[in-house]
Amino acid sequence: DPKIIQKPKYLVAVTGSEKILICEQYLGHNAMYWYRQSAKKPLEFMFSYSYQKLMDNQTASSRFQPQSSKKNHLDLQITALKPDDSATYFCASSQDRVSNERLFFGHGTKLSVL
Amino acid sequence: GDSVTQTEGLVTLTEGLPVMLNCTYQTAYSTFLFWYVQHLNEAPKLLLKSSTDNKRTEHQGFHATLHKSSSSFHLQKSSAQLSDSALYYCALANTGANTGKLTFGHGTILRVHP
């Protein structure tokens, strides 16, 4: 059974619209993250949360807003979508927010912006 | 900032031959180095990690040794199997930042054929 659930698996959106990517983890972890995998780019860190608090934001645009309603939830709201936002977005978690922690990844949400 | 450089693109091997995927890194801080593997339509998952200089780390037939003198963490396996076909990411975590952020390389696709 997947321990990190991301919904939806595939998402198609039109330019200018807004979408929310859902992530829930059932590993009992205290830290959660968002990473993005764009074409021809490496996995790219976006955000880290620890105990529902934002710890690090490496995303230049305010169009990307993480939302944590519960300790095991970290959703990602993306507004004013652009074709360049097309990517696979991975949610991840770790026991705690330390540098040697193993990250557990979800299966990703593949977003296509037309 | 931190950066990771991997063997470019695609590595194609015949089953039974040795595997070597290169990884070098740049950082101003102490680091942990990781190898993550992503099979087709799967989430990335941890393969190896290390922070100890000149110590060999092994898992599932793969091994890597962190060499701080050359800033390298190459992934090796003595005999490739068909099931090793996957995307391999080298990544580093900066122990100074403590945000849980990983910096990934571009990834190397390993394709093993009979």
Tab-separated table of C-alpha atoms in Angstrom:
chain	number	residue	atom	x	y	z
A	1	ASP	CA	0.000	0.000	0.000
A	2	PRO	CA	1.342	3.414	-0.848
A	3	LYS	CA	2.223	5.360	2.271
A	4	ILE	CA	2.288	8.718	0.539
A	5	ILE	CA	-0.826	9.403	-1.490
A	6	GLN	CA	-0.853	12.061	-4.149
A	7	LYS	CA	-3.975	13.095	-6.003
A	8	PRO	CA	-4.643	13.304	-8.830
A	9	LYS	CA	-2.104	11.192	-10.679
A	10	TYR	CA	-2.602	13.187	-13.886
A	11	LEU	CA	-3.897	16.720	-14.255
A	12	VAL	CA	-4.541	18.812	-17.338
A	13	ALA	CA	-5.137	22.532	-16.893
A	14	VAL	CA	-5.551	25.565	-19.081
A	15	THR	CA	-3.257	28.563	-18.887
A	16	GLY	CA	-4.386	31.025	-16.245
A	17	SER	CA	-6.368	28.544	-14.186
A	18	GLU	CA	-5.722	27.382	-10.629
A	19	LYS	CA	-5.177	23.848	-9.355
A	20	ILE	CA	-4.537	22.139	-6.041
A	21	LEU	CA	-2.309	19.101	-5.765
A	22	ILE	CA	-3.108	16.871	-2.810
A	23	CYS	CA	-0.613	14.997	-0.641
A	24	GLU	CA	-1.209	12.830	2.411
A	25	GLN	CA	1.381	10.707	4.184
A	26	TYR	CA	0.694	7.809	6.515
A	27	LEU	CA	4.226	7.215	7.748
A	28	GLY	CA	3.896	9.296	10.905
A	29	HIS	CA	6.578	11.665	9.647
A	30	ASN	CA	7.040	15.171	10.946
A	31	ALA	CA	8.532	16.752	7.832
A	32	MET	CA	7.011	17.045	4.370
A	33	TYR	CA	8.299	18.437	1.096
A	34	TRP	CA	7.412	19.313	-2.462
A	35	TYR	CA	9.770	18.638	-5.363
A	36	ARG	CA	9.261	19.299	-9.059
A	37	GLN	CA	10.567	17.282	-11.985
A	38	SER	CA	10.431	19.254	-15.227
A	39	ALA	CA	11.540	18.072	-18.634
A	40	LYS	CA	15.336	18.119	-18.931
A	41	LYS	CA	15.765	19.389	-15.376
A	42	PRO	CA	16.723	17.553	-12.209
A	43	LEU	CA	14.364	16.971	-9.313
A	44	GLU	CA	14.079	20.428	-7.851
A	45	PHE	CA	13.335	21.251	-4.222
A	46	MET	CA	10.393	23.603	-3.739
A	47	PHE	CA	9.308	23.655	-0.072
A	48	SER	CA	9.917	21.964	3.234
A	49	TYR	CA	7.525	21.857	6.187
A	50	SER	CA	8.157	20.651	9.693
A	51	TYR	CA	5.295	20.207	12.159
A	52	GLN	CA	3.094	22.139	9.727
A	53	LYS	CA	5.413	25.132	9.642
A	54	LEU	CA	7.186	26.335	6.507
A	55	MET	CA	10.923	25.854	6.975
A	56	ASP	CA	12.360	26.511	3.527
A	57	ASN	CA	10.992	27.981	0.311
A	58	GLN	CA	13.101	27.772	-2.831
A	59	THR	CA	10.304	28.702	-5.197
A	60	ALA	CA	10.703	32.132	-6.710
A	61	SER	CA	7.058	32.569	-7.576
A	62	SER	CA	4.276	33.326	-5.109
A	63	ARG	CA	1.921	31.467	-7.457
A	64	PHE	CA	2.972	28.317	-5.620
A	65	GLN	CA	1.457	28.115	-2.167
A	66	PRO	CA	1.727	25.052	0.075
A	67	GLN	CA	-1.136	24.418	2.477
A	68	SER	CA	-0.961	22.196	5.536
A	69	SER	CA	-4.346	21.606	7.163
A	70	LYS	CA	-3.135	18.598	9.167
A	71	LYS	CA	0.266	17.311	10.192
A	72	ASN	CA	0.159	14.568	7.553
A	73	HIS	CA	-1.178	16.771	4.751
A	74	LEU	CA	0.736	19.118	2.510
A	75	ASP	CA	-1.201	20.330	-0.497
A	76	LEU	CA	0.180	22.583	-3.203
A	77	GLN	CA	-1.953	25.331	-4.682
A	78	ILE	CA	-0.791	26.725	-8.005
A	79	THR	CA	-2.470	29.843	-9.362
A	80	ALA	CA	-2.320	31.580	-12.730
A	81	LEU	CA	-0.930	28.432	-14.341
A	82	LYS	CA	1.587	28.730	-17.168
A	83	PRO	CA	2.761	26.143	-19.700
A	84	ASP	CA	6.194	26.252	-18.002
A	85	ASP	CA	4.552	24.864	-14.864
A	86	SER	CA	4.078	21.571	-16.690
A	87	ALA	CA	5.999	19.015	-14.663
A	88	THR	CA	5.637	16.086	-12.348
A	89	TYR	CA	5.229	17.279	-8.771
A	90	PHE	CA	6.450	14.925	-6.083
A	91	CYS	CA	5.456	15.093	-2.471
A	92	ALA	CA	7.931	13.586	-0.004
A	93	SER	CA	8.306	13.115	3.712
A	94	SER	CA	10.923	12.247	6.312
A	95	GLN	CA	10.831	11.459	9.992
A	96	ASP	CA	12.347	14.804	10.877
A	97	ARG	CA	13.869	17.724	9.030
A	98	VAL	CA	17.518	16.817	9.226
A	99	SER	CA	20.046	16.500	6.471
A	100	ASN	CA	20.713	12.775	6.667
A	101	GLU	CA	17.096	11.718	6.714
A	102	ARG	CA	15.834	9.356	4.072
A	103	LEU	CA	13.114	10.908	1.959
A	104	PHE	CA	10.068	8.878	1.023
A	105	PHE	CA	8.425	10.027	-2.182
A	106	GLY	CA	4.895	9.763	-3.461
A	107	HIS	CA	4.224	8.635	-7.042
A	108	GLY	CA	3.803	12.190	-8.229
A	109	THR	CA	1.164	14.286	-9.953
A	110	LYS	CA	1.876	14.902	-13.623
A	111	LEU	CA	0.600	18.357	-14.497
A	112	SER	CA	0.178	19.476	-18.087
A	113	VAL	CA	-0.713	23.115	-18.711
A	114	LEU	CA	-2.129	23.861	-22.149
B	1	GLY	CA	25.270	27.134	-4.144
B	2	ASP	CA	25.338	23.362	-3.994
B	3	SER	CA	25.450	21.390	-7.222
B	4	VAL	CA	25.610	17.778	-8.376
B	5	THR	CA	26.890	16.537	-11.726
B	6	GLN	CA	26.133	13.059	-13.018
B	7	THR	CA	27.001	10.941	-16.035
B	8	GLU	CA	24.976	12.501	-18.792
B	9	GLY	CA	21.817	11.002	-20.195
B	10	LEU	CA	21.596	7.349	-21.044
B	11	VAL	CA	23.897	4.459	-20.183
B	12	THR	CA	23.188	1.226	-22.042
B	13	LEU	CA	24.701	-2.035	-20.829
B	14	THR	CA	24.517	-5.711	-21.559
B	15	GLU	CA	23.316	-7.846	-18.686
B	16	GLY	CA	26.190	-9.152	-16.623
B	17	LEU	CA	28.559	-6.272	-17.306
B	18	PRO	CA	29.690	-3.913	-14.534
B	19	VAL	CA	27.851	-0.698	-13.829
B	20	MET	CA	29.479	2.622	-13.041
B	21	LEU	CA	27.489	5.835	-12.837
B	22	ASN	CA	29.506	8.922	-12.055
B	23	CYS	CA	28.585	11.589	-9.539
B	24	THR	CA	30.572	14.616	-8.496
B	25	TYR	CA	29.424	17.482	-6.344
B	26	GLN	CA	30.222	20.977	-5.213
B	27	THR	CA	29.396	22.435	-1.848
B	28	ALA	CA	30.981	24.689	0.704
B	29	TYR	CA	29.649	22.629	3.603
B	30	SER	CA	29.718	19.174	5.107
B	31	THR	CA	27.330	16.950	3.251
B	32	PHE	CA	25.470	13.712	3.030
B	33	LEU	CA	25.455	12.084	-0.387
B	34	PHE	CA	22.631	9.913	-1.641
B	35	TRP	CA	21.716	7.730	-4.591
B	36	TYR	CA	18.004	7.486	-5.375
B	37	VAL	CA	16.561	5.118	-7.972
B	38	GLN	CA	13.322	5.650	-9.877
B	39	HIS	CA	11.891	2.751	-11.837
B	40	LEU	CA	9.403	3.440	-14.607
B	41	ASN	CA	6.125	4.818	-13.228
B	42	GLU	CA	7.412	4.495	-9.681
B	43	ALA	CA	8.395	6.999	-7.021
B	44	PRO	CA	12.090	7.700	-6.420
B	45	LYS	CA	13.422	5.657	-3.526
B	46	LEU	CA	16.650	5.662	-1.571
B	47	LEU	CA	19.352	3.276	-2.704
B	48	LEU	CA	22.430	4.405	-0.753
B	49	LYS	CA	23.605	7.199	1.469
B	50	SER	CA	26.899	8.224	3.057
B	51	SER	CA	28.685	11.004	4.837
B	52	THR	CA	31.848	9.136	5.790
B	53	ASP	CA	34.946	9.785	3.736
B	54	ASN	CA	36.502	6.753	2.025
B	55	LYS	CA	33.988	4.291	3.444
B	56	ARG	CA	32.210	1.907	1.060
B	57	THR	CA	28.422	1.785	1.401
B	58	GLU	CA	26.491	-1.145	-0.054
B	59	HIS	CA	22.864	-2.018	-0.671
B	60	GLN	CA	21.083	-4.403	-3.022
B	61	GLY	CA	24.297	-5.240	-4.848
B	62	PHE	CA	25.185	-1.609	-5.480
B	63	HIS	CA	28.011	0.197	-3.742
B	64	ALA	CA	29.478	3.665	-3.576
B	65	THR	CA	32.359	5.307	-1.729
B	66	LEU	CA	32.365	8.959	-0.810
B	67	HIS	CA	35.693	10.563	-1.690
B	68	LYS	CA	35.811	14.069	-0.301
B	69	SER	CA	39.209	14.749	-1.838
B	70	SER	CA	37.714	14.425	-5.304
B	71	SER	CA	34.111	15.349	-4.352
B	72	SER	CA	32.831	12.130	-5.861
B	73	PHE	CA	30.270	9.466	-5.002
B	74	HIS	CA	30.183	7.090	-7.978
B	75	LEU	CA	27.660	4.254	-8.035
B	76	GLN	CA	28.899	0.795	-8.970
B	77	LYS	CA	27.664	-2.730	-9.342
B	78	SER	CA	29.710	-5.711	-10.405
B	79	SER	CA	27.092	-7.274	-12.662
B	80	ALA	CA	24.096	-5.493	-14.185
B	81	GLN	CA	20.668	-7.121	-14.138
B	82	LEU	CA	17.685	-6.379	-16.350
B	83	SER	CA	15.799	-5.163	-13.275
B	84	ASP	CA	18.429	-2.464	-12.709
B	85	SER	CA	17.024	-0.517	-15.654
B	86	ALA	CA	15.868	2.741	-14.089
B	87	LEU	CA	16.636	6.425	-13.596
B	88	TYR	CA	19.357	7.027	-11.016
B	89	TYR	CA	19.758	10.287	-9.151
B	90	CYS	CA	22.729	11.400	-7.128
B	91	ALA	CA	21.845	13.982	-4.494
B	92	LEU	CA	23.422	15.892	-1.667
B	93	ALA	CA	22.138	17.319	1.574
B	94	ASN	CA	23.934	20.226	3.120
B	95	THR	CA	24.319	19.515	6.819
B	96	GLY	CA	24.705	23.188	7.559
B	97	ALA	CA	21.267	24.163	6.315
B	98	ASN	CA	19.243	21.489	8.151
B	99	THR	CA	16.160	22.085	6.043
B	100	GLY	CA	15.936	18.551	4.732
B	101	LYS	CA	16.486	19.917	1.240
B	102	LEU	CA	18.208	17.643	-1.259
B	103	THR	CA	20.019	18.966	-4.320
B	104	PHE	CA	19.714	16.464	-7.143
B	105	GLY	CA	21.766	15.858	-10.255
B	106	HIS	CA	20.058	15.564	-13.635
B	107	GLY	CA	19.817	11.823	-13.333
B	108	THR	CA	21.248	9.006	-15.415
B	109	ILE	CA	19.034	6.517	-17.215
B	110	LEU	CA	20.450	3.011	-17.016
B	111	ARG	CA	19.140	0.593	-19.591
B	112	VAL	CA	20.213	-3.028	-19.282
B	113	HIS	CA	19.525	-5.352	-22.200
B	114	PRO	CA	19.918	-9.113	-22.572
